GROMACS .gro file of C-alpha atoms in nm:
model
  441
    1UNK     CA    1  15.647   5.043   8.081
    2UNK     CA    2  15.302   4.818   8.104
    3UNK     CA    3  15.166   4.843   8.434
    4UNK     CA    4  15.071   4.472   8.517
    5UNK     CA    5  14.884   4.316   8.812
    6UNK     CA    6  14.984   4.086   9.019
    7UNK     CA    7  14.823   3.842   9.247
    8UNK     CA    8  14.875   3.495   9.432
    9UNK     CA    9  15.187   3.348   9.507
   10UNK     CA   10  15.519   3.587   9.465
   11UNK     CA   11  15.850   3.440   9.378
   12UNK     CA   12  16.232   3.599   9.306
   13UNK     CA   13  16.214   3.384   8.987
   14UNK     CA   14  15.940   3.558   8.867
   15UNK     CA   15  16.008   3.904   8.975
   16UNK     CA   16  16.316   3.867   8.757
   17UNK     CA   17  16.115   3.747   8.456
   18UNK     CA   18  15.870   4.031   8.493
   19UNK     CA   19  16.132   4.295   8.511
   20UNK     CA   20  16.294   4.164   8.205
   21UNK     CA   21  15.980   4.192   8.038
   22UNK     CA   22  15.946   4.584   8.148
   23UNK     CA   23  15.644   4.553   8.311
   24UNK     CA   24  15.550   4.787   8.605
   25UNK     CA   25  15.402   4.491   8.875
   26UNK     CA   26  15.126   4.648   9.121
   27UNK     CA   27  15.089   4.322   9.386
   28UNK     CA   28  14.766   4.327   9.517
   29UNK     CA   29  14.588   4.136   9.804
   30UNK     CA   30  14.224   4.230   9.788
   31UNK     CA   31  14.013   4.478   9.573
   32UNK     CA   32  14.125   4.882   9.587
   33UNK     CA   33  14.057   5.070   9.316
   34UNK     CA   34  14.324   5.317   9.428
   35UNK     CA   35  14.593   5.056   9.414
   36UNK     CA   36  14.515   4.968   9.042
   37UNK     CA   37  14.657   5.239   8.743
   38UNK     CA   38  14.370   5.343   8.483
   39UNK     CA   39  14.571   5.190   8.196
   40UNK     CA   40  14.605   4.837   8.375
   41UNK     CA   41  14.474   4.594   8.116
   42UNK     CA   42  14.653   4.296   8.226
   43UNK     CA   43  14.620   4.075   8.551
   44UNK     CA   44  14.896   3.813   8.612
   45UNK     CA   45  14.754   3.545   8.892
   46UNK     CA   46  15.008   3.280   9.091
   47UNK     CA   47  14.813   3.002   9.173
   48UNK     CA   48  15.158   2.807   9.177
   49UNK     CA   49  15.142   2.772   9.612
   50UNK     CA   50  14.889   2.800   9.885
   51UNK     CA   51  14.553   2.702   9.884
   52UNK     CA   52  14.432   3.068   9.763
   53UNK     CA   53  14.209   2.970   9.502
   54UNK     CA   54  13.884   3.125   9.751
   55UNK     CA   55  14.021   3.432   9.775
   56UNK     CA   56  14.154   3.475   9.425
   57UNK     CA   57  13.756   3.410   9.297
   58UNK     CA   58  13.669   3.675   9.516
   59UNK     CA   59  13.912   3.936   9.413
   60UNK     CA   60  13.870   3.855   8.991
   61UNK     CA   61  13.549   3.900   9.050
   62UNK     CA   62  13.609   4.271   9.168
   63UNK     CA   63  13.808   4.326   8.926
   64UNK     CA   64  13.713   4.538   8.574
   65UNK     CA   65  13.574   4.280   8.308
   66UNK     CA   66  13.820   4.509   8.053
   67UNK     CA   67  14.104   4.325   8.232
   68UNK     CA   68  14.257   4.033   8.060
   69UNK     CA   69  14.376   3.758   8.344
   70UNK     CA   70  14.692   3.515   8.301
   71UNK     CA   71  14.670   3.231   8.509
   72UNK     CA   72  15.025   3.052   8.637
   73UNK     CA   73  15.039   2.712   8.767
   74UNK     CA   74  15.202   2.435   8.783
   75UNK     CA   75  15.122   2.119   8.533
   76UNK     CA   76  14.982   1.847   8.799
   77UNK     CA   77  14.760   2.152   8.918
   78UNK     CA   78  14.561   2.097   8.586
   79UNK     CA   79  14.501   1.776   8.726
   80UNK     CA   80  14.288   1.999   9.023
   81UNK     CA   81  13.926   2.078   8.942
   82UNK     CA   82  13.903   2.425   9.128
   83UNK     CA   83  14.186   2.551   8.933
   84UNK     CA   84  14.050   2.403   8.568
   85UNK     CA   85  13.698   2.581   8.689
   86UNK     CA   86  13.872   2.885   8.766
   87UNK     CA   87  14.085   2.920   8.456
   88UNK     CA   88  13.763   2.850   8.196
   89UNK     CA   89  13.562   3.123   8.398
   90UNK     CA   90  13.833   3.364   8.436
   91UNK     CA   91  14.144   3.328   8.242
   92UNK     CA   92  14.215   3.445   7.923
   93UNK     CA   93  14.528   3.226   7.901
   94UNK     CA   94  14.725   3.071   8.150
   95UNK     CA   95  15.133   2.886   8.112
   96UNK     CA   96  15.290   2.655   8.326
   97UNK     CA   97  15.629   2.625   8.556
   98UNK     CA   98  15.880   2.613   8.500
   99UNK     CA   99  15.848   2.919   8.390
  100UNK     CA  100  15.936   2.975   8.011
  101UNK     CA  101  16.022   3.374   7.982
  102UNK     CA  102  15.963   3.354   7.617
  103UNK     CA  103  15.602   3.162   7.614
  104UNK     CA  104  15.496   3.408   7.933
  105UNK     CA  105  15.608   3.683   7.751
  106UNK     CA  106  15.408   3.622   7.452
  107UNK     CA  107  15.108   3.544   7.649
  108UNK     CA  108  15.135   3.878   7.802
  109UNK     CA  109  15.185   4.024   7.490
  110UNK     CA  110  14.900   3.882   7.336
  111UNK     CA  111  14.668   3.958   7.672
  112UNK     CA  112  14.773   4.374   7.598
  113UNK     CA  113  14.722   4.316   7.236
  114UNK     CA  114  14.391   4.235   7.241
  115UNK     CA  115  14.273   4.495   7.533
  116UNK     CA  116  14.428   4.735   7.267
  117UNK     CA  117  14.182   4.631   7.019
  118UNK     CA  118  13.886   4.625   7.226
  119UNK     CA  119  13.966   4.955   7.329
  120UNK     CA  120  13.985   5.077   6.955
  121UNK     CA  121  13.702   4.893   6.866
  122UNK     CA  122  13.431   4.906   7.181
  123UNK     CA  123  13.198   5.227   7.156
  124UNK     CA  124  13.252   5.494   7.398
  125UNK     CA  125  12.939   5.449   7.606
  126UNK     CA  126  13.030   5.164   7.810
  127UNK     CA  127  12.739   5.098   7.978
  128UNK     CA  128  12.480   5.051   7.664
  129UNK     CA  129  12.233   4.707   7.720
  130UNK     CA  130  12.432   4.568   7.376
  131UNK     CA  131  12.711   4.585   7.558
  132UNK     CA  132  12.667   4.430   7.829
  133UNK     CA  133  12.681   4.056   7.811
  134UNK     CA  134  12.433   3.960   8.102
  135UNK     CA  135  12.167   4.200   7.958
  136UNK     CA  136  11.883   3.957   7.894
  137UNK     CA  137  11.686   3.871   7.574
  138UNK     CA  138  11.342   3.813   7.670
  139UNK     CA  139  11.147   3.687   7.415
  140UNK     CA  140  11.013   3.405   7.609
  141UNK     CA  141  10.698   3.459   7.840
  142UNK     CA  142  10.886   3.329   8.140
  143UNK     CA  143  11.150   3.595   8.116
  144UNK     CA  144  10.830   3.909   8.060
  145UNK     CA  145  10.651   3.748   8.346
  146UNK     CA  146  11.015   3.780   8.567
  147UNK     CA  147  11.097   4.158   8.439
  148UNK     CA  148  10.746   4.247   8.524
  149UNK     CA  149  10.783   4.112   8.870
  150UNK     CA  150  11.083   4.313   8.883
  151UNK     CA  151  10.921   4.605   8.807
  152UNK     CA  152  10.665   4.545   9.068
  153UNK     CA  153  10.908   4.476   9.359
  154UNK     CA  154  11.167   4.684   9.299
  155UNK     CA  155  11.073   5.038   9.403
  156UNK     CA  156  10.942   4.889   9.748
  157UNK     CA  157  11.244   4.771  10.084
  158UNK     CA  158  11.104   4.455  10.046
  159UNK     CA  159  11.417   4.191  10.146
  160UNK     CA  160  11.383   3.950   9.816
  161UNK     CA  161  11.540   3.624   9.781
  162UNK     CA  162  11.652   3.550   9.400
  163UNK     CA  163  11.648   3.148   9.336
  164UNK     CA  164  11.811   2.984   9.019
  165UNK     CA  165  12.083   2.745   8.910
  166UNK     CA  166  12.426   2.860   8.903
  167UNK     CA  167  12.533   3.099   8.554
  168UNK     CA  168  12.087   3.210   8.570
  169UNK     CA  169  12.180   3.582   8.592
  170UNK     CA  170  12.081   3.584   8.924
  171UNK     CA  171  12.338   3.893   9.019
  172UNK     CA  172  12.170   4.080   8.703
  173UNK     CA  173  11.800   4.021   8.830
  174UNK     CA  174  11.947   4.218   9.157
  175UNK     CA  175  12.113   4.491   8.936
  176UNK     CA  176  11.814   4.528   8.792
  177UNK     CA  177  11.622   4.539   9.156
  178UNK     CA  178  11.864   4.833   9.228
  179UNK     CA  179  11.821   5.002   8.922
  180UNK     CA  180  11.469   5.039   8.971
  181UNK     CA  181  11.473   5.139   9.343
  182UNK     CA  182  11.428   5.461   9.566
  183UNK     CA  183  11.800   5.354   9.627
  184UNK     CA  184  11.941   5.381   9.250
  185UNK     CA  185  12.183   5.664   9.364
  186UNK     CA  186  12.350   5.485   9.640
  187UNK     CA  187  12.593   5.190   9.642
  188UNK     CA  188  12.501   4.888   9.557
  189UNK     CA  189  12.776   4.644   9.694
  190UNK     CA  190  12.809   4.265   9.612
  191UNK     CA  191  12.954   4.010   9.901
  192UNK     CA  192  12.993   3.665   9.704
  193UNK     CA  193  12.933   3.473  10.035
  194UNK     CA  194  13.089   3.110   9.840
  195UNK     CA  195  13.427   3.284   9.731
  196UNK     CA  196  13.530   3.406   9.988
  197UNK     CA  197  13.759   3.213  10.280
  198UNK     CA  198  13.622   3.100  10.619
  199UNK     CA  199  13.873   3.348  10.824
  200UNK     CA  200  13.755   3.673  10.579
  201UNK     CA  201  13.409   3.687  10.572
  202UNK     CA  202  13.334   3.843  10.931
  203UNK     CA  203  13.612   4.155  10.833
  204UNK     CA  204  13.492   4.167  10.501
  205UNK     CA  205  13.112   4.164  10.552
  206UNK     CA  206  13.146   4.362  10.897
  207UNK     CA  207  13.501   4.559  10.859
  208UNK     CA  208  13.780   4.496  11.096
  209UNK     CA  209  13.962   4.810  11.331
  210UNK     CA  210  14.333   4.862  11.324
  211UNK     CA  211  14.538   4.558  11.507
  212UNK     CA  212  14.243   4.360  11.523
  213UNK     CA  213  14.392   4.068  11.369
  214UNK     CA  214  14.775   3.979  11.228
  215UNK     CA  215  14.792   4.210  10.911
  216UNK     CA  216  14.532   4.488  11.006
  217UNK     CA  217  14.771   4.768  10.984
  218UNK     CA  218  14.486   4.991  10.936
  219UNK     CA  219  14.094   5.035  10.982
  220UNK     CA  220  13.874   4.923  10.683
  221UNK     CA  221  13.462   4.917  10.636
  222UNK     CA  222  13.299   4.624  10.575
  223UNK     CA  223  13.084   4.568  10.283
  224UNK     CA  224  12.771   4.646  10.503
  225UNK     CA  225  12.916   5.006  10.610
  226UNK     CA  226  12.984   5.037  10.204
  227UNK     CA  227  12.654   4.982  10.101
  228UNK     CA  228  12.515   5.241  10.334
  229UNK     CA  229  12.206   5.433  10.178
  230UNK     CA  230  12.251   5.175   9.909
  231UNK     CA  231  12.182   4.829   9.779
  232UNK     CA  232  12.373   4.486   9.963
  233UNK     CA  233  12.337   4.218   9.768
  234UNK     CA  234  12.432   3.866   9.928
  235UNK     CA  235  12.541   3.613   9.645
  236UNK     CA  236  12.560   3.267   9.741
  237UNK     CA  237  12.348   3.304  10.128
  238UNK     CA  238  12.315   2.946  10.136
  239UNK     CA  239  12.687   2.905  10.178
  240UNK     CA  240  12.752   3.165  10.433
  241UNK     CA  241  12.901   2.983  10.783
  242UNK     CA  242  12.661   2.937  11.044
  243UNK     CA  243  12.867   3.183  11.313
  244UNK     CA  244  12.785   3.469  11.023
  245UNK     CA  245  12.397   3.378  11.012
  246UNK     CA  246  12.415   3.509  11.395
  247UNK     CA  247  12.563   3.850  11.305
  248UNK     CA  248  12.371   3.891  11.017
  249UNK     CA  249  12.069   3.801  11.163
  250UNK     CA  250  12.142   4.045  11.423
  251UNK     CA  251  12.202   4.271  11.146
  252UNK     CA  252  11.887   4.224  10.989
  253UNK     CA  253  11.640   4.267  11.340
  254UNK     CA  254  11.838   4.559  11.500
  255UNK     CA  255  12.031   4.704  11.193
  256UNK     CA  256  12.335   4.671  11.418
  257UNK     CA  257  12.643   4.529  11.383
  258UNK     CA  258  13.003   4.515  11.523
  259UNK     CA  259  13.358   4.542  11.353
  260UNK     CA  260  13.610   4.276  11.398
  261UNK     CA  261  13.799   4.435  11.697
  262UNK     CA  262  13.520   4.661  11.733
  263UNK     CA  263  13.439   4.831  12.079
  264UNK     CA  264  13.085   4.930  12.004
  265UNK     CA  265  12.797   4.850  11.776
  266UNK     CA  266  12.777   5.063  11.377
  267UNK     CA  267  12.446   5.116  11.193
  268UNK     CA  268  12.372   5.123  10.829
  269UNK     CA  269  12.059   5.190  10.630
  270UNK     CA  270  12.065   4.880  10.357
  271UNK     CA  271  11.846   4.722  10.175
  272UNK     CA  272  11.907   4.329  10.128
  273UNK     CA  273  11.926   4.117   9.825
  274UNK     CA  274  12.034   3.792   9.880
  275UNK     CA  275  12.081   3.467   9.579
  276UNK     CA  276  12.127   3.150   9.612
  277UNK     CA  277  12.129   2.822   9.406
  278UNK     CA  278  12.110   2.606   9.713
  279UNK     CA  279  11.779   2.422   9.858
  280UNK     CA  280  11.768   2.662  10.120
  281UNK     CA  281  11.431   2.419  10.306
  282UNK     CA  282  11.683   2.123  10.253
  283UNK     CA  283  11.971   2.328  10.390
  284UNK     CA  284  11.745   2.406  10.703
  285UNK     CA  285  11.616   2.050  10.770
  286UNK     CA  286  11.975   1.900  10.768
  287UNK     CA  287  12.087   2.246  11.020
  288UNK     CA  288  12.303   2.407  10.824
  289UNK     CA  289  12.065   2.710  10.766
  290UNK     CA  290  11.880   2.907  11.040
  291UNK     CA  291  11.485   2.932  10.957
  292UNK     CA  292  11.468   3.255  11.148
  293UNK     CA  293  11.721   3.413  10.876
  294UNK     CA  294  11.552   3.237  10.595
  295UNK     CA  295  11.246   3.421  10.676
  296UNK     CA  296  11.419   3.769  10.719
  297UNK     CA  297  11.570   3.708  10.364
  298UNK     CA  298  11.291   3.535  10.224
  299UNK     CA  299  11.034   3.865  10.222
  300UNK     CA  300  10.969   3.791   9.846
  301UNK     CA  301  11.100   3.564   9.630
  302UNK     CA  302  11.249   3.530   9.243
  303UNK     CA  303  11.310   3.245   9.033
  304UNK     CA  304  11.524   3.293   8.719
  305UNK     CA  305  11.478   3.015   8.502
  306UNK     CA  306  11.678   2.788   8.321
  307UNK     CA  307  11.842   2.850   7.960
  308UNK     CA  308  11.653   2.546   7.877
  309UNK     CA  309  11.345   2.702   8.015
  310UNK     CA  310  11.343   3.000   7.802
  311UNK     CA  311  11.459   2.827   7.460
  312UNK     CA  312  11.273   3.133   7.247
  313UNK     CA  313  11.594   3.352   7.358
  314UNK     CA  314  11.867   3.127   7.313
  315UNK     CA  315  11.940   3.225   6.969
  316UNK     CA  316  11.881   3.591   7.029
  317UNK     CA  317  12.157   3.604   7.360
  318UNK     CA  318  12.400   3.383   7.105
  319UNK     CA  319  12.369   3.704   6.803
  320UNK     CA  320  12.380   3.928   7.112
  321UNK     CA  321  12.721   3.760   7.246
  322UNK     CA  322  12.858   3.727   6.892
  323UNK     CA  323  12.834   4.121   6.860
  324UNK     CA  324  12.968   4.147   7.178
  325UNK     CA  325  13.270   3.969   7.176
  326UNK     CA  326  13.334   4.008   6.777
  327UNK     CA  327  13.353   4.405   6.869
  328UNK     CA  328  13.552   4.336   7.182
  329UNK     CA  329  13.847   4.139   6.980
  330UNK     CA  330  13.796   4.344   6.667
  331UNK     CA  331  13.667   4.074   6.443
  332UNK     CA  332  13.347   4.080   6.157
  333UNK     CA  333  13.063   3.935   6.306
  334UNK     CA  334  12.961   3.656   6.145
  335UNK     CA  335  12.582   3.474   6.152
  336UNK     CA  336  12.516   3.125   6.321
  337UNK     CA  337  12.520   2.850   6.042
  338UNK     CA  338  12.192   2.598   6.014
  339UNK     CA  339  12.382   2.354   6.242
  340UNK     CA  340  12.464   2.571   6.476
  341UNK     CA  341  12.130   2.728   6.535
  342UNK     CA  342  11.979   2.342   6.550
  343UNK     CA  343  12.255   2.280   6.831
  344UNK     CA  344  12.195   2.555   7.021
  345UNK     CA  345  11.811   2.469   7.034
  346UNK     CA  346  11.879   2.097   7.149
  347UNK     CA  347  12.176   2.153   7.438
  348UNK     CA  348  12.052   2.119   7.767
  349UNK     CA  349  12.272   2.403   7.893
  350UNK     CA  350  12.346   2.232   8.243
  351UNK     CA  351  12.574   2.586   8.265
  352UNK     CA  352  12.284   2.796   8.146
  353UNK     CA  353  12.349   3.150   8.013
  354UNK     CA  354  12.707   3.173   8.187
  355UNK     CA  355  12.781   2.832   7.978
  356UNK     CA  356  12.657   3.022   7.627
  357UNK     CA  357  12.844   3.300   7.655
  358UNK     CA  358  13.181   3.127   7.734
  359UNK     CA  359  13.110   2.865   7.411
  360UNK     CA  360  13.003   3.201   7.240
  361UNK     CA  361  13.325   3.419   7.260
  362UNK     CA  362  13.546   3.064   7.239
  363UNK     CA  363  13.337   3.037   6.853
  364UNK     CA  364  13.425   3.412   6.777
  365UNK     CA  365  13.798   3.405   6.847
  366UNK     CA  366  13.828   3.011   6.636
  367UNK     CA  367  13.548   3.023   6.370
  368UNK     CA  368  13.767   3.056   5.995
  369UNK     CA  369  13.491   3.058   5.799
  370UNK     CA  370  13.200   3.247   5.693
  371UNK     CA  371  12.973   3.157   5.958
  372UNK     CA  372  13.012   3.010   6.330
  373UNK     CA  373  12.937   2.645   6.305
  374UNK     CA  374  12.807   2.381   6.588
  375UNK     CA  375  13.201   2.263   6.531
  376UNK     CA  376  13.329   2.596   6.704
  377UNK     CA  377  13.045   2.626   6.973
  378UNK     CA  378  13.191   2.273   7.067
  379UNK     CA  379  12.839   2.120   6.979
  380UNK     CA  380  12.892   1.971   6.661
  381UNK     CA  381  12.775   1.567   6.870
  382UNK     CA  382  12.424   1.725   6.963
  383UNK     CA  383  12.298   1.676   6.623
  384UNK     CA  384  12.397   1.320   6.572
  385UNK     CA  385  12.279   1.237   6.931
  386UNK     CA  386  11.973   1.404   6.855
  387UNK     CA  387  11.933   1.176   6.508
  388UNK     CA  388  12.002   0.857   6.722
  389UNK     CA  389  11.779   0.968   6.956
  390UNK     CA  390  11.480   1.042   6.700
  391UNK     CA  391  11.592   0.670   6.544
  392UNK     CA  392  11.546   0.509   6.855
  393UNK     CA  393  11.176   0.651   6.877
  394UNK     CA  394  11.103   0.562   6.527
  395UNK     CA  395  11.226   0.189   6.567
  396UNK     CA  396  11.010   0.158   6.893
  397UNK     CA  397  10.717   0.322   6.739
  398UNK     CA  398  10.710   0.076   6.449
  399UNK     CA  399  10.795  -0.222   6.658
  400UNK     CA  400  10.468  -0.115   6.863
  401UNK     CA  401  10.311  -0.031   6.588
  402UNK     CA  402  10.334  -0.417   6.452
  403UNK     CA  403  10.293  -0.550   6.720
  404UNK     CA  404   9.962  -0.431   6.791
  405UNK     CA  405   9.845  -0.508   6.396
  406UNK     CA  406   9.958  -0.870   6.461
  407UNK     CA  407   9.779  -0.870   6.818
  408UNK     CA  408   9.439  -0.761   6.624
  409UNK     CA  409   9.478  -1.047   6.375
  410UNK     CA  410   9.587  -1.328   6.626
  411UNK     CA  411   9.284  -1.249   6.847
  412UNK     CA  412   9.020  -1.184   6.543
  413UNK     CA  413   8.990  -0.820   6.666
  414UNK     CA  414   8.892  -0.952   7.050
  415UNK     CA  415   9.052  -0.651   7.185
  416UNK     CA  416   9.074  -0.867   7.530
  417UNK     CA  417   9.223  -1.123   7.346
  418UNK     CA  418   9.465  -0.884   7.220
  419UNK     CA  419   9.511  -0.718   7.523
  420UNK     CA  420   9.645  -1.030   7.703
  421UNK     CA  421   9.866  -1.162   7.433
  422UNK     CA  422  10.046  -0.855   7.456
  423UNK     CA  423  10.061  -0.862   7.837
  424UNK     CA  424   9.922  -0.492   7.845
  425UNK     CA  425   9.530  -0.413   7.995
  426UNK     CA  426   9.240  -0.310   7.777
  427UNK     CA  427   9.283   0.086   7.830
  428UNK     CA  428   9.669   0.085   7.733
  429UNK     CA  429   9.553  -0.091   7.451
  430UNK     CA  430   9.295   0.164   7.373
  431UNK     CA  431   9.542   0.447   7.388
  432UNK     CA  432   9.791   0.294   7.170
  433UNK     CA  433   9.565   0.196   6.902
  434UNK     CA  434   9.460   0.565   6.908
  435UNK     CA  435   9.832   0.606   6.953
  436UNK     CA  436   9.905   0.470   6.593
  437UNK     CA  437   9.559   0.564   6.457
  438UNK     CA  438   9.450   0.201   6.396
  439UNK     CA  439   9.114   0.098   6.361
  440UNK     CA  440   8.907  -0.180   6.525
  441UNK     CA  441   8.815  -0.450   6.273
   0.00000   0.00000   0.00000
């Protein structure tokens, strides 16, 4: 039988389905890497009832990239942008209720199909940079100048702050912080302060004792206690609730904290990393960020730039993530066609690097042809709006362009004269003429 996860909302209807199917079902609640078989390649979520969707982004993100996730819902939930967001950053595939055992079971199917295939076709070391779709290109000077500062900070206990838009690599810049350290051999532990929910964070950043709370049938370290001797890296600081900023803050000064239920005050030897993509200054004038904890955070701080920022690797992370993901689902990997490349170079990339590699792997698995065209990155509008744009310029620059010719002749080559029939003063008249390289007469 096919072990299979499951997670989210459990129902009779779908335990019968499931068994049907011969699937072994492992339910899981939160991240244990003893509760999850080896072989698991398969991850069936229930986002059907209850508002779970917080702590279901907090547990796929624990979970092994190698497993595929099937996402169940109900149609008006598609309707719901947390659970669209969720799907296109998580899922694989997802059906609908009522629940059709013959569509579920081929999206199953098709989920264990193609973690067979990556398995044949992935190399054995795991952990090479080409495998590894975060691992950054960095052509562009911005991205040496970051790496170098890396390098610099990196060996020292500095606290560092890491800035950037959402999908920046910010989580890789502290990977690579870690990597780098006097701490490389110790833990380095994540806490994604925006995904998880309000009532969790305390017994997941601090740990909670037995009977402490409705549920805690048994003691369990908190995220700080984990990273002990190791690396704690705070994703997302900016959202974390402002009765947490206390503890942490405590944390921080005395390098003490207390357990949910707790009796007496633990220690652990950490060193903080801490992201966020919120205006932290902002976030402080309007009170919903303490400055003393800003400055414990903020020893040093690193910006990762923009995709659009760093356009002199865009092409190189889009052959990287075609390698990547044409290995992964055991297809040829094919080059980027003229209109592709073109596109790529003119997107904005509001999503950044996290947006390229999900419009990446979407072109592997569709392109039918020889190469991946703009059509499959779902780009194939940037060059026309890129032609109308460049129209639009040329039709203003030859309107200008006459009208300053026909200013010249009205006013005998007075530039004054010129000046004021075209409403404009002397020295923007003197820059466009040098504008449109016309001479005085």
């Amino acid at each position: 039988m096919e072990p299979l996860l499951l997670a989210g909302f459990q129902c009779n209807e779908l335990n019968d389905v499931l068994s049907q199917l011969q699937f072994k079902l492992y339910y899981i609640q939160s991240y244990n890497k003893q509760q999850i078989p080896s072989d698991c390649s398969l991850c069936l979520i229930d986002l059907r009832k209850g508002n779970i969707i917080n702590e279901i982004n907090y547990l796929v993100r624990e979970l092994d990239p190698t497993i595929h996730i099937i996402v169940l819902i109900d149609k008006p939930q598609l309707d719901n942008a947390d659970i669209t967001t969720f799907i296109a950053q998580f899922a694989w595939d997802f059906c609908t209720s009522p629940i059709d055992p013959e569509r579920l079971a081929k999206c199953l199917g098709h989920g264990i199909g193609l973690s067979k295939l990556k398995q044949q076709h992935q190399p054995a070391e795991t952990d090479s940079p080409c495998n590894d779709p975060e691992q950054p290109v960095t052509q562009s000077a911005v991205m040496q100048q970051l790496f170098k500062q890396v390098e610099r900070v990196a060996p020292t206990d500095i606290p560092v702050l890491i800035r950037g838009e959402s999908g920046t690599g910010k989580e890789l810049v502290a990977t690579k912080l870690h990597q780098q350290s006097t701490r490389k051999n110790g833990p380095f532990v994540t806490v994604n302060c925006g995904a998880m929910a309000a009532g969790l964070v305390q017994s997941e950043l601090f740990g909670h004792e037995k009977g402490a709370f409705t549920g805690a049938t048994s003691s369990r370290k908190g995220k700080i206690a984990l990273a002990d001797g190791g690396t704690l890296f705070l994703d997302e600081i900016g959202d974390l609730s402002a009765e947490l900023q206390v503890n942490l803050l405590r944390f921080l000064q005395e390098g003490l904290f207390d357990s949910v239920g707790g009796s007496s005050p633990q220690s652990s030897d950490v060193r903080i990393l801490a992201a966020t993509h919120v205006d932290l200054e902002n976030a402080i004038d309007q009170g919903q960020f303490r400055l003393d904890l800003y400055y414990r955070l903020n020893g040093i701080t690193i910006e990762t730039p923009r995709l659009k920022d760093r356009r002199d690797d865009i092409i190189g992370l889009a052959n990287r993530f075609i390698r990547i993901y044409s290995n992964e689902y055991g297809f040829a990997t094919k080059p980027l066609s003229q209109s592709a490349v073109h596109a790529l170079l003119n997107y904005p990339w509001p999503g950044n690097v996290r947006e390229l590699i999900n419009r990446v792997r979407r072109a592997v698995v569709l392109s039918d042809t020889q190469q991946i065209s703009a059509q499959n990155l779902e780009l194939a509008n940037i060059d026309k709006k890129r032609h109308m744009a460049l129209s639009l310029k040329t039709l203003k620059d030859t309107a200008e362009k006459q009208a300053l010719q026909q200013a010249i002749l009205i006013a005998d080559g007075q530039v004054e004269l010129a000046a004021s029939y075209l409403d404009i003063s002397r020295a923007t008249f003197y820059r466009l003429m040098d504008k449109h390289g016309l001479p005085l007469v």
